[in-house]
mmCIF file of C-alpha atoms in Angstrom:
data_model
loop_
_atom_site.group_PDB
_atom_site.id
_atom_site.type_symbol
_atom_site.label_atom_id
_atom_site.label_comp_id
_atom_site.label_asym_id
_atom_site.label_seq_id
_atom_site.Cartn_x
_atom_site.Cartn_y
_atom_site.Cartn_z
ATOM 1 C CA MET A 13 4.274 4.741 3.799
ATOM 2 C CA ASN A 14 2.588 7.293 1.688
ATOM 3 C CA SER A 15 3.665 5.724 -1.531
ATOM 4 C CA PHE A 16 3.527 6.589 -5.153
ATOM 5 C CA LEU A 17 1.237 4.817 -7.583
ATOM 6 C CA ILE A 18 1.705 5.404 -11.281
ATOM 7 C CA ASN A 19 -1.107 4.794 -13.725
ATOM 8 C CA SER A 20 -0.117 2.442 -16.554
ATOM 9 C CA LYS A 21 -1.201 5.238 -18.914
ATOM 10 C CA PRO A 22 -0.178 8.593 -17.372
ATOM 11 C CA LEU A 23 -2.965 11.125 -17.515
ATOM 12 C CA ASP A 24 -1.835 13.923 -19.824
ATOM 13 C CA CYS A 25 -3.975 16.990 -19.265
ATOM 14 C CA LEU A 26 -3.303 19.213 -22.267
ATOM 15 C CA LYS A 27 -5.237 22.177 -20.898
ATOM 16 C CA SER A 28 -2.972 22.576 -17.895
ATOM 17 C CA LYS A 29 0.103 21.117 -19.669
ATOM 18 C CA LEU A 30 0.689 18.844 -16.675
ATOM 19 C CA ILE A 31 1.276 15.129 -16.372
ATOM 20 C CA PHE A 32 -0.872 13.518 -13.712
ATOM 21 C CA LEU A 33 0.381 10.354 -12.096
ATOM 22 C CA CYS A 34 -2.316 8.245 -10.456
ATOM 23 C CA ILE A 35 -1.323 7.342 -6.926
ATOM 24 C CA ILE A 36 -2.835 5.608 -3.931
ATOM 25 C CA ALA A 37 -1.354 6.321 -0.513
ATOM 26 C CA MET A 38 0.061 3.378 1.374
ATOM 27 C CA LEU A 39 -1.029 3.182 4.968
ATOM 28 C CA SER A 40 1.941 1.745 6.829
ATOM 29 C CA LEU A 41 4.826 4.166 6.935
ATOM 30 C CA TYR A 42 8.407 3.423 6.029
ATOM 31 C CA ILE A 43 8.625 7.196 5.665
ATOM 32 C CA SER A 44 6.046 9.815 6.453
ATOM 33 C CA PHE A 45 4.957 12.993 4.753
ATOM 34 C CA ALA A 46 3.565 15.591 7.125
ATOM 35 C CA SER A 47 0.508 17.667 6.342
ATOM 36 C CA ILE A 48 1.286 21.147 5.130
ATOM 37 C CA ALA A 49 2.674 23.088 8.081
ATOM 38 C CA SER A 50 1.652 26.555 9.112
ATOM 39 C CA THR A 51 5.312 27.566 8.746
ATOM 40 C CA THR A 52 5.338 26.693 5.039
ATOM 41 C CA SER A 53 5.457 29.875 3.016
ATOM 42 C CA PHE A 54 4.279 30.218 -0.572
ATOM 43 C CA THR A 55 4.672 32.872 -3.178
ATOM 44 C CA GLN A 56 1.488 34.337 -4.563
ATOM 45 C CA GLN A 57 2.057 32.411 -7.783
ATOM 46 C CA GLN A 58 2.442 29.103 -5.935
ATOM 47 C CA ALA A 59 -0.662 29.769 -3.845
ATOM 48 C CA ASN A 60 -2.679 30.601 -6.958
ATOM 49 C CA GLU A 61 -1.417 27.456 -8.665
ATOM 50 C CA ILE A 62 -2.285 25.202 -5.716
ATOM 51 C CA LEU A 63 -5.757 26.694 -5.314
ATOM 52 C CA TYR A 64 -6.397 26.310 -9.043
ATOM 53 C CA HIS A 65 -5.522 22.604 -8.995
ATOM 54 C CA ILE A 66 -7.641 21.937 -5.906
ATOM 55 C CA HIS A 67 -10.603 23.816 -7.387
ATOM 56 C CA THR A 68 -10.251 22.034 -10.736
ATOM 57 C CA TYR A 69 -9.234 18.486 -9.848
ATOM 58 C CA TYR A 70 -10.082 17.632 -6.237
ATOM 59 C CA VAL A 71 -12.606 14.786 -6.071
ATOM 60 C CA ASP A 72 -15.150 16.986 -4.256
ATOM 61 C CA ASP A 73 -16.188 20.443 -5.412
ATOM 62 C CA LEU A 74 -15.072 22.801 -2.639
ATOM 63 C CA PRO A 75 -15.926 26.501 -2.277
ATOM 64 C CA LEU A 76 -12.415 27.954 -2.084
ATOM 65 C CA SER A 77 -13.233 31.638 -2.487
ATOM 66 C CA GLN A 78 -13.492 32.046 1.286
ATOM 67 C CA TYR A 79 -9.840 31.116 1.873
ATOM 68 C CA HIS A 80 -6.969 33.591 1.831
ATOM 69 C CA LYS A 81 -4.398 32.698 -0.819
ATOM 70 C CA SER A 82 -1.405 33.437 1.389
ATOM 71 C CA ASN A 83 -2.445 30.937 4.066
ATOM 72 C CA LEU A 84 -3.174 27.487 2.636
ATOM 73 C CA THR A 85 -3.198 25.658 5.958
ATOM 74 C CA ASP A 86 -6.958 26.094 6.327
ATOM 75 C CA VAL A 87 -7.459 24.914 2.751
ATOM 76 C CA PHE A 88 -5.574 21.664 3.321
ATOM 77 C CA GLU A 89 -7.539 21.047 6.503
ATOM 78 C CA GLN A 90 -10.680 20.852 4.339
ATOM 79 C CA LEU A 91 -9.165 18.102 2.208
ATOM 80 C CA ASP A 92 -8.866 14.400 2.976
ATOM 81 C CA PRO A 93 -5.737 13.148 4.809
ATOM 82 C CA TYR A 94 -4.196 11.813 1.585
ATOM 83 C CA SER A 95 -3.979 15.236 -0.064
ATOM 84 C CA LYS A 96 -0.729 17.031 0.769
ATOM 85 C CA TYR A 97 1.877 19.463 -0.484
ATOM 86 C CA LEU A 98 5.179 17.651 -1.009
ATOM 87 C CA THR A 99 8.535 19.364 -0.591
ATOM 88 C CA ALA A 100 11.457 18.509 -2.870
ATOM 89 C CA SER A 101 12.851 15.920 -0.423
ATOM 90 C CA GLU A 102 9.436 14.351 0.108
ATOM 91 C CA LEU A 103 8.880 14.162 -3.639
ATOM 92 C CA ASP A 104 12.243 12.486 -4.097
ATOM 93 C CA SER A 105 11.377 9.992 -1.355
ATOM 94 C CA LEU A 106 8.089 9.283 -3.124
ATOM 95 C CA PHE A 107 9.839 8.367 -6.366
ATOM 96 C CA SER A 108 12.355 6.228 -4.485
ATOM 97 C CA ALA A 109 9.551 4.363 -2.716
ATOM 98 C CA ALA A 110 7.807 3.707 -6.018
ATOM 99 C CA ASN A 111 11.001 2.116 -7.294
ATOM 100 C CA GLY A 112 11.266 -0.139 -4.269
ATOM 101 C CA ARG A 113 14.003 1.655 -2.380
ATOM 102 C CA TYR A 114 14.324 4.255 0.326
ATOM 103 C CA THR A 115 16.690 5.351 3.066
ATOM 104 C CA GLY A 116 15.480 4.505 6.545
ATOM 105 C CA ILE A 117 15.471 1.888 9.268
ATOM 106 C CA GLY A 118 12.756 -0.358 7.794
ATOM 107 C CA ILE A 119 9.807 -0.172 10.190
ATOM 108 C CA GLU A 120 6.136 -0.170 9.278
ATOM 109 C CA VAL A 121 4.142 1.801 11.823
ATOM 110 C CA GLU A 122 0.615 2.893 12.613
ATOM 111 C CA GLU A 123 -0.951 5.087 15.279
ATOM 112 C CA ILE A 124 -3.142 2.892 17.497
ATOM 113 C CA ASP A 125 -4.865 4.227 20.637
ATOM 114 C CA ASN A 126 -2.633 7.328 20.591
ATOM 115 C CA ARG A 127 0.558 5.254 20.476
ATOM 116 C CA ILE A 128 2.885 4.597 17.542
ATOM 117 C CA VAL A 129 2.940 0.825 17.111
ATOM 118 C CA ILE A 130 5.391 -1.065 14.908
ATOM 119 C CA LEU A 131 3.477 -3.399 12.596
ATOM 120 C CA GLY A 132 6.566 -5.141 11.287
ATOM 121 C CA THR A 133 10.041 -4.735 9.831
ATOM 122 C CA LEU A 134 11.348 -5.140 6.306
ATOM 123 C CA PRO A 135 13.443 -8.255 5.619
ATOM 124 C CA GLY A 136 17.144 -7.496 5.972
ATOM 125 C CA SER A 137 16.499 -3.968 7.228
ATOM 126 C CA PRO A 138 18.415 -2.306 10.085
ATOM 127 C CA ALA A 139 15.293 -2.631 12.245
ATOM 128 C CA GLU A 140 15.030 -6.386 11.683
ATOM 129 C CA GLN A 141 18.749 -6.885 12.298
ATOM 130 C CA ALA A 142 18.553 -4.858 15.523
ATOM 131 C CA GLY A 143 15.720 -7.051 16.832
ATOM 132 C CA ILE A 144 12.720 -4.716 16.549
ATOM 133 C CA GLU A 145 9.503 -6.744 16.370
ATOM 134 C CA GLY A 146 5.933 -6.254 15.253
ATOM 135 C CA GLY A 147 3.820 -5.119 18.193
ATOM 136 C CA ASP A 148 6.596 -3.044 19.752
ATOM 137 C CA LYS A 149 5.456 0.423 20.828
ATOM 138 C CA LEU A 150 7.776 3.355 20.261
ATOM 139 C CA VAL A 151 8.856 5.031 23.500
ATOM 140 C CA ALA A 152 11.864 7.167 22.611
ATOM 141 C CA ILE A 153 14.239 8.078 19.791
ATOM 142 C CA ASN A 154 17.720 9.111 20.921
ATOM 143 C CA SER A 155 16.352 9.599 24.454
ATOM 144 C CA GLU A 156 13.556 11.938 23.274
ATOM 145 C CA ASP A 157 10.150 10.789 24.531
ATOM 146 C CA VAL A 158 7.843 10.110 21.547
ATOM 147 C CA THR A 159 4.917 8.476 23.363
ATOM 148 C CA LYS A 160 2.754 11.515 22.660
ATOM 149 C CA ARG A 161 4.193 12.369 19.246
ATOM 150 C CA ASP A 162 2.648 11.685 15.839
ATOM 151 C CA ILE A 163 4.139 9.776 12.901
ATOM 152 C CA ALA A 164 5.240 12.956 11.123
ATOM 153 C CA HIS A 165 7.338 14.071 14.108
ATOM 154 C CA ILE A 166 8.910 10.635 14.471
ATOM 155 C CA SER A 167 9.807 10.638 10.783
ATOM 156 C CA LYS A 168 11.535 14.002 11.209
ATOM 157 C CA LEU A 169 13.551 12.678 14.152
ATOM 158 C CA LEU A 170 14.720 9.664 12.155
ATOM 159 C CA LYS A 171 15.677 11.787 9.147
ATOM 160 C CA LYS A 172 17.467 14.274 11.403
ATOM 161 C CA ALA A 173 19.682 11.456 12.639
ATOM 162 C CA ALA A 174 20.977 11.026 9.061
ATOM 163 C CA LEU A 175 23.310 8.005 8.926
ATOM 164 C CA LYS A 176 24.454 8.247 12.520
ATOM 165 C CA THR A 177 23.634 5.644 15.173
ATOM 166 C CA ILE A 178 20.009 5.888 16.321
ATOM 167 C CA TYR A 179 18.871 4.586 19.684
ATOM 168 C CA ILE A 180 15.295 3.315 19.524
ATOM 169 C CA THR A 181 13.489 2.549 22.791
ATOM 170 C CA VAL A 182 10.431 0.322 22.487
ATOM 171 C CA GLU A 183 7.898 -1.094 24.898
ATOM 172 C CA ARG A 184 7.532 -4.855 24.670
ATOM 173 C CA ALA A 185 5.592 -7.049 27.098
ATOM 174 C CA LYS A 186 5.358 -4.159 29.597
ATOM 175 C CA SER A 187 9.122 -3.672 29.674
ATOM 176 C CA GLU A 188 11.364 -1.257 27.779
ATOM 177 C CA LEU A 189 14.193 -2.184 25.459
ATOM 178 C CA THR A 190 16.697 0.170 23.775
ATOM 179 C CA LEU A 191 18.262 -0.897 20.479
ATOM 180 C CA ALA A 192 20.985 0.755 18.373
ATOM 181 C CA LEU A 193 20.775 0.947 14.578
ATOM 182 C CA ARG A 194 21.588 3.150 11.585
ATOM 183 C CA ARG A 195 19.541 4.427 8.665
ATOM 184 C CA GLU A 196 20.621 3.014 5.312
ATOM 185 C CA GLU A 197 19.330 2.666 1.768
ATOM 186 C CA ILE A 198 16.988 -0.305 1.613
ATOM 187 C CA ASN A 199 15.896 -2.133 -1.506
ATOM 188 C CA VAL A 200 12.399 -3.339 -0.750
ATOM 189 C CA GLU A 201 11.809 -6.940 -1.810
ATOM 190 C CA SER A 202 8.078 -6.941 -2.426
ATOM 191 C CA VAL A 203 7.552 -10.600 -3.390
ATOM 192 C CA PHE A 204 8.281 -13.914 -1.662
ATOM 193 C CA SER A 205 7.179 -17.401 -2.754
ATOM 194 C CA GLN A 206 7.506 -21.082 -2.010
ATOM 195 C CA LEU A 207 5.943 -24.424 -2.908
ATOM 196 C CA LEU A 208 3.522 -25.940 -0.411
ATOM 197 C CA THR A 209 2.042 -29.439 -0.579
ATOM 198 C CA ASN A 210 -0.134 -31.142 -3.206
ATOM 199 C CA GLN A 211 1.474 -29.039 -5.975
ATOM 200 C CA ASN A 212 0.073 -25.882 -4.415
ATOM 201 C CA ALA A 213 2.129 -22.713 -3.997
ATOM 202 C CA TYR A 214 2.287 -19.626 -1.832
ATOM 203 C CA ILE A 215 3.220 -16.090 -2.817
ATOM 204 C CA SER A 216 3.406 -13.086 -0.505
ATOM 205 C CA LEU A 217 3.285 -9.467 -1.667
ATOM 206 C CA GLN A 218 4.740 -7.018 0.834
ATOM 207 C CA SER A 219 3.820 -3.954 -1.241
ATOM 208 C CA PHE A 220 3.139 -2.898 -4.827
ATOM 209 C CA ASN A 221 6.045 -1.032 -6.418
ATOM 210 C CA ASN A 222 7.148 -0.539 -10.019
ATOM 211 C CA HIS A 223 8.940 -3.917 -10.018
ATOM 212 C CA SER A 224 6.250 -6.044 -8.345
ATOM 213 C CA TYR A 225 4.485 -7.174 -11.535
ATOM 214 C CA HIS A 226 7.689 -8.588 -13.036
ATOM 215 C CA ASP A 227 8.654 -10.092 -9.671
ATOM 216 C CA VAL A 228 5.285 -11.858 -9.311
ATOM 217 C CA ALA A 229 5.454 -13.239 -12.868
ATOM 218 C CA ARG A 230 9.043 -14.386 -12.320
ATOM 219 C CA HIS A 231 8.214 -16.070 -9.001
ATOM 220 C CA ILE A 232 5.202 -17.893 -10.437
ATOM 221 C CA ASN A 233 7.166 -19.161 -13.430
ATOM 222 C CA LYS A 234 9.879 -20.347 -11.042
ATOM 223 C CA LEU A 235 7.272 -22.111 -8.901
ATOM 224 C CA ILE A 236 5.864 -23.868 -11.961
ATOM 225 C CA SER A 237 9.369 -24.908 -13.000
ATOM 226 C CA ASN A 238 10.263 -26.205 -9.526
ATOM 227 C CA ASN A 239 6.931 -28.024 -9.367
ATOM 228 C CA GLY A 240 7.707 -29.804 -12.616
ATOM 229 C CA GLY A 241 4.436 -28.698 -14.154
ATOM 230 C CA PRO A 242 1.344 -26.517 -13.670
ATOM 231 C CA LEU A 243 0.391 -25.548 -10.138
ATOM 232 C CA SER A 244 -2.745 -27.056 -8.606
ATOM 233 C CA GLY A 245 -3.521 -23.883 -6.689
ATOM 234 C CA LEU A 246 -2.053 -20.622 -5.421
ATOM 235 C CA VAL A 247 -2.317 -18.718 -2.140
ATOM 236 C CA ILE A 248 -1.727 -14.966 -2.545
ATOM 237 C CA ASP A 249 -0.956 -13.401 0.833
ATOM 238 C CA LEU A 250 -1.828 -9.689 1.002
ATOM 239 C CA ARG A 251 -1.956 -9.430 4.782
ATOM 240 C CA ASP A 252 -0.347 -6.248 6.135
ATOM 241 C CA ASN A 253 0.184 -5.071 2.554
ATOM 242 C CA PRO A 254 -0.325 -1.280 2.669
ATOM 243 C CA GLY A 255 -0.570 -0.796 -1.095
ATOM 244 C CA GLY A 256 1.606 0.755 -3.761
ATOM 245 C CA THR A 257 1.433 1.578 -7.454
ATOM 246 C CA LEU A 258 -1.874 1.393 -9.301
ATOM 247 C CA SER A 259 -0.206 0.126 -12.471
ATOM 248 C CA SER A 260 1.278 -2.741 -10.459
ATOM 249 C CA ALA A 261 -2.101 -3.694 -8.950
ATOM 250 C CA VAL A 262 -3.753 -3.658 -12.375
ATOM 251 C CA ALA A 263 -0.981 -5.628 -14.080
ATOM 252 C CA ILE A 264 -0.800 -8.288 -11.357
ATOM 253 C CA SER A 265 -4.587 -8.686 -11.414
ATOM 254 C CA ASP A 266 -4.376 -9.149 -15.187
ATOM 255 C CA LEU A 267 -1.945 -12.047 -14.737
ATOM 256 C CA PHE A 268 -4.765 -14.192 -13.361
ATOM 257 C CA LEU A 269 -7.754 -12.976 -15.406
ATOM 258 C CA GLN A 270 -8.853 -14.023 -18.878
ATOM 259 C CA ALA A 271 -11.258 -11.104 -19.235
ATOM 260 C CA GLY A 272 -13.368 -8.650 -17.258
ATOM 261 C CA THR A 273 -12.992 -5.304 -15.545
ATOM 262 C CA ILE A 274 -10.165 -4.959 -13.043
ATOM 263 C CA VAL A 275 -10.999 -1.568 -11.536
ATOM 264 C CA THR A 276 -12.645 1.715 -12.515
ATOM 265 C CA THR A 277 -11.912 5.224 -11.274
ATOM 266 C CA LYS A 278 -14.378 8.110 -11.109
ATOM 267 C CA GLY A 279 -13.739 11.792 -10.484
ATOM 268 C CA ARG A 280 -14.802 15.294 -11.493
ATOM 269 C CA PHE A 281 -12.520 15.856 -14.481
ATOM 270 C CA TYR A 282 -12.522 13.785 -17.660
ATOM 271 C CA ASP A 283 -9.246 11.891 -17.296
ATOM 272 C CA ALA A 284 -10.088 10.847 -13.728
ATOM 273 C CA ASN A 285 -12.691 8.481 -15.170
ATOM 274 C CA GLN A 286 -11.037 5.314 -16.402
ATOM 275 C CA GLN A 287 -11.771 1.620 -16.735
ATOM 276 C CA PHE A 288 -9.025 -1.017 -16.663
ATOM 277 C CA VAL A 289 -9.908 -4.265 -18.432
ATOM 278 C CA ALA A 290 -8.065 -7.593 -18.318
ATOM 279 C CA GLN A 291 -6.388 -8.958 -21.435
ATOM 280 C CA HIS A 292 -6.712 -12.609 -22.471
ATOM 281 C CA GLY A 293 -4.343 -14.991 -20.718
ATOM 282 C CA ASP A 294 -4.190 -16.592 -17.257
ATOM 283 C CA ILE A 295 -0.752 -17.519 -15.964
ATOM 284 C CA LEU A 296 -2.286 -20.292 -13.808
ATOM 285 C CA ASN A 297 -4.621 -21.667 -16.502
ATOM 286 C CA GLY A 298 -7.603 -21.492 -14.151
ATOM 287 C CA ALA A 299 -6.046 -23.136 -11.078
ATOM 288 C CA PRO A 300 -7.906 -22.045 -7.914
ATOM 289 C CA ILE A 301 -6.663 -19.023 -5.987
ATOM 290 C CA VAL A 302 -7.031 -18.008 -2.342
ATOM 291 C CA VAL A 303 -6.301 -14.406 -1.358
ATOM 292 C CA LEU A 304 -5.447 -13.778 2.297
ATOM 293 C CA ILE A 305 -6.251 -10.299 3.682
ATOM 294 C CA ASN A 306 -6.539 -8.584 7.045
ATOM 295 C CA GLU A 307 -7.422 -5.127 8.360
ATOM 296 C CA GLN A 308 -4.013 -3.797 7.250
ATOM 297 C CA SER A 309 -4.495 -4.798 3.609
ATOM 298 C CA ALA A 310 -5.113 -1.516 1.812
ATOM 299 C CA SER A 311 -5.358 0.430 -1.454
ATOM 300 C CA ALA A 312 -3.573 -1.525 -4.224
ATOM 301 C CA ALA A 313 -3.929 -4.731 -2.187
ATOM 302 C CA GLU A 314 -7.684 -4.133 -2.093
ATOM 303 C CA ILE A 315 -7.754 -3.555 -5.855
ATOM 304 C CA LEU A 316 -6.182 -6.974 -6.456
ATOM 305 C CA ALA A 317 -8.408 -8.726 -3.902
ATOM 306 C CA GLY A 318 -11.539 -7.020 -5.232
ATOM 307 C CA ALA A 319 -10.698 -7.744 -8.878
ATOM 308 C CA LEU A 320 -10.167 -11.463 -8.286
ATOM 309 C CA GLN A 321 -13.166 -11.737 -5.977
ATOM 310 C CA ASP A 322 -15.649 -9.892 -8.207
ATOM 311 C CA ASN A 323 -14.485 -11.751 -11.312
ATOM 312 C CA GLN A 324 -15.054 -15.023 -9.438
ATOM 313 C CA ARG A 325 -11.407 -15.932 -9.937
ATOM 314 C CA ALA A 326 -10.481 -16.315 -6.259
ATOM 315 C CA ILE A 327 -12.011 -16.553 -2.840
ATOM 316 C CA VAL A 328 -10.879 -14.055 -0.241
ATOM 317 C CA VAL A 329 -10.069 -15.410 3.212
ATOM 318 C CA GLY A 330 -9.318 -13.502 6.406
ATOM 319 C CA SER A 331 -10.695 -10.348 7.997
ATOM 320 C CA LYS A 332 -12.176 -7.238 6.386
ATOM 321 C CA SER A 333 -9.567 -5.026 4.732
ATOM 322 C CA TYR A 334 -8.782 -1.411 5.607
ATOM 323 C CA GLY A 335 -10.989 0.423 3.106
ATOM 324 C CA LYS A 336 -8.681 2.837 1.256
ATOM 325 C CA GLY A 337 -10.601 3.479 -1.950
ATOM 326 C CA SER A 338 -9.456 6.863 -3.221
ATOM 327 C CA VAL A 339 -7.001 7.741 -5.981
ATOM 328 C CA GLN A 340 -4.493 10.558 -5.774
ATOM 329 C CA SER A 341 -2.731 12.431 -8.564
ATOM 330 C CA LEU A 342 0.741 13.883 -8.329
ATOM 331 C CA ILE A 343 0.692 17.411 -9.790
ATOM 332 C CA PRO A 344 4.003 19.275 -10.233
ATOM 333 C CA ILE A 345 4.126 22.760 -8.727
ATOM 334 C CA GLY A 346 6.269 25.563 -10.150
ATOM 335 C CA ASP A 347 9.427 24.151 -11.741
ATOM 336 C CA GLY A 348 8.446 20.598 -10.788
ATOM 337 C CA THR A 349 10.769 20.180 -7.812
ATOM 338 C CA THR A 350 7.734 20.159 -5.506
ATOM 339 C CA ALA A 351 4.272 18.743 -6.050
ATOM 340 C CA LEU A 352 0.695 18.569 -4.894
ATOM 341 C CA LYS A 353 -0.561 15.093 -4.008
ATOM 342 C CA LEU A 354 -4.290 15.450 -4.481
ATOM 343 C CA THR A 355 -7.237 13.062 -4.243
ATOM 344 C CA THR A 356 -8.818 13.254 -7.683
ATOM 345 C CA ALA A 357 -10.985 10.138 -7.879
ATOM 346 C CA LYS A 358 -12.404 7.124 -6.100
ATOM 347 C CA TYR A 359 -11.975 3.618 -7.378
ATOM 348 C CA PHE A 360 -14.586 0.904 -7.707
ATOM 349 C CA THR A 361 -14.283 -2.871 -7.895
ATOM 350 C CA PRO A 362 -15.571 -4.688 -11.021
ATOM 351 C CA SER A 363 -19.061 -5.085 -9.511
ATOM 352 C CA GLY A 364 -19.222 -1.340 -8.869
ATOM 353 C CA ARG A 365 -18.419 -1.420 -5.153
ATOM 354 C CA SER A 366 -16.734 1.522 -3.530
ATOM 355 C CA ILE A 367 -14.640 0.131 -0.688
ATOM 356 C CA ASP A 368 -13.647 3.539 0.694
ATOM 357 C CA GLY A 369 -14.196 3.353 4.443
ATOM 358 C CA VAL A 370 -15.787 -0.095 4.001
ATOM 359 C CA GLY A 371 -13.087 -2.500 2.851
ATOM 360 C CA ILE A 372 -13.189 -5.864 1.089
ATOM 361 C CA LYS A 373 -15.354 -8.417 2.859
ATOM 362 C CA PRO A 374 -13.855 -11.933 2.801
ATOM 363 C CA ASN A 375 -15.764 -14.884 1.365
ATOM 364 C CA ILE A 376 -14.518 -16.850 4.374
ATOM 365 C CA LEU A 377 -14.130 -14.825 7.556
ATOM 366 C CA LEU A 378 -11.331 -15.803 9.909
ATOM 367 C CA THR A 379 -10.701 -14.284 13.310
ATOM 368 C CA GLU A 380 -7.276 -12.877 14.109
ATOM 369 C CA GLN A 381 -6.617 -16.075 16.042
ATOM 370 C CA GLY A 382 -7.557 -18.109 12.994
ATOM 371 C CA LEU A 383 -5.261 -16.049 10.803
ATOM 372 C CA SER A 384 -2.429 -16.479 13.295
ATOM 373 C CA HIS A 385 -2.384 -20.197 12.461
ATOM 374 C CA LEU A 386 -1.257 -19.074 9.007
ATOM 375 C CA ASN A 387 1.539 -16.843 10.307
ATOM 376 C CA LYS A 388 3.096 -15.082 7.317
ATOM 377 C CA ARG A 389 6.601 -14.994 8.730
ATOM 378 C CA ALA A 390 6.440 -18.678 9.618
ATOM 379 C CA ILE A 391 5.368 -19.557 6.080
ATOM 380 C CA MET A 392 8.076 -17.371 4.556
ATOM 381 C CA ALA A 393 10.704 -18.929 6.822
ATOM 382 C CA GLY A 394 9.548 -22.417 5.867
ATOM 383 C CA GLU A 395 8.601 -23.176 9.462
ATOM 384 C CA LEU A 396 5.301 -24.772 8.403
ATOM 385 C CA SER A 397 6.965 -27.364 6.182
ATOM 386 C CA ASN A 398 6.686 -29.990 8.925
ATOM 387 C CA ASN A 399 3.311 -28.832 10.209
ATOM 388 C CA ARG A 400 0.830 -30.811 8.158
ATOM 389 C CA ASP A 401 -2.221 -29.459 10.006
ATOM 390 C CA LYS A 402 -1.479 -25.842 9.128
ATOM 391 C CA LEU A 403 -0.501 -26.653 5.570
ATOM 392 C CA ALA A 404 -3.699 -28.679 5.277
ATOM 393 C CA LEU A 405 -5.638 -25.529 6.196
ATOM 394 C CA LEU A 406 -4.158 -23.761 3.165
ATOM 395 C CA ASP A 407 -4.974 -26.784 1.006
ATOM 396 C CA LYS A 408 -8.534 -26.802 2.350
ATOM 397 C CA HIS A 409 -9.061 -23.172 1.381
ATOM 398 C CA LEU A 410 -7.815 -23.909 -2.129
ATOM 399 C CA VAL A 411 -10.342 -26.734 -2.356
ATOM 400 C CA ASP A 412 -12.953 -24.267 -1.087
ATOM 401 C CA ALA A 413 -11.950 -21.879 -3.877
ATOM 402 C CA LYS A 414 -12.327 -24.553 -6.506
ATOM 403 C CA GLU A 415 -15.740 -25.605 -5.201
ATOM 404 C CA TYR A 416 -16.923 -22.051 -4.613
ATOM 405 C CA TYR A 417 -16.730 -21.089 -8.269
ATOM 406 C CA LYS A 418 -17.067 -24.538 -9.869
ATOM 407 C CA ASP A 419 -20.581 -23.875 -11.100
ATOM 408 C CA LYS A 420 -19.879 -20.264 -12.068
ATOM 409 C CA ASN A 421 -16.879 -20.644 -14.375
#
C-alpha cells in the first residue's frame, strides 16, 4: 500500500503557504495509486503549480525547462516511483490508510517475476475469510485475465466492483481456485502480542498507522501486567511490515530508547532536514530486544530496526530488509482536494547510514528456511505454545541480544 506517513511536527512552509506532511510509501498494496496517466488533463495553473513544487522541493535538482507544461507525463517519468499525482479519491484513500482503515478485500500484493503475488491477507478481512493465502498468484478478477496486468490495473478492477461480489481466481500449487468475496471497510489491526516463555514476550507490527504507537504501548503494558512484573525480553516482529507513518516509527522507537538519535532526514529545502532524538524513558527498563526482519520489511519498519540497532538497544535477526529510504511530502494542489506526493528527502539511521536500495543488515542472518521456523502466523495463533524447540530459539536470540550489547551499555 502506498501509505501516508505524517511527521510528528508537520512541516509548515510559510513561503508557499502549504503544509507538508512527511510520508514514506508502503510497499505492499492494500490499495494502489497509479502513476500519472497520459489521459490526466491539467489546467495551466495546475501544471505551473506542480512544476513549481517539483523544481523547488524534489530531492534531486531536475532541469524542468525542457518539459512542456501541458503534458506532465514525461516529467513524472523522470521522478522516482514514489512521486505521484493523487486524485481526490486516492487522497481520501491515503488518509483512510493512515488512520488504519480502508475499503477493500484485504490482500497484500507484490509484482514478482511479472506476476502479481499475494504476500498475505489482513486478519478478519474478506480475503482471509474467503481462503486466499500468501503465495497465491492472481490469475483473474471476475473472469478477466490479469496475469499480464500491473498492480494499478488490478486495483482499478477491484474498485470498479464496488461492494458487489468479486470472483478472484488464484494459482496455488499449479492448480487454479476461484473464490467469491466482497469489498468492505476494514479496520487494520496493526499490533498483536502474546507472552512467550521465561517471562519473555512477543509483539508483531503489521504496519505503522496513526494508532500504532498507542497500540504498542498498550500491548506492552498489558504484557507486563499479565506477566506479573517486568518482562525479561521482547521480540519485535517486523517481517512483511511494509511501513506506514513516520511519526509512528519515531514514537515507537522512542518507547525503547533512553537517549540518542532515532532518524535524520536530508533534502534540498530547509524543512526537509530534520533530526529526531529520543526522550528519556525506556518502557522495558533495558530488557533485551530482538527485532525480526525480512526482505519485505520496509520504510517505517526499517527506521525502527535501524534506530534500535544503531543505538545498540536491540539485535536484528533475519534477512536483509527491502531498502526503502526516501521520504515523501504530501503537497496540496489547487483547492486541496488533490495532491502531489513528492520525494523530498532521504532518511538516515543514527549512525548516518542511508539504507535506500541497501536495506538493514541483520546482526544475525537467518535464511528463509530458518525464519520459517519462527512462522509469524503460527506465533500469533499460539501454535508454538507447545513447541519448546521453536520457543527456545526465540529465547536464545534474546540471550544473544543481552550478551551482544552487555559490554557496550
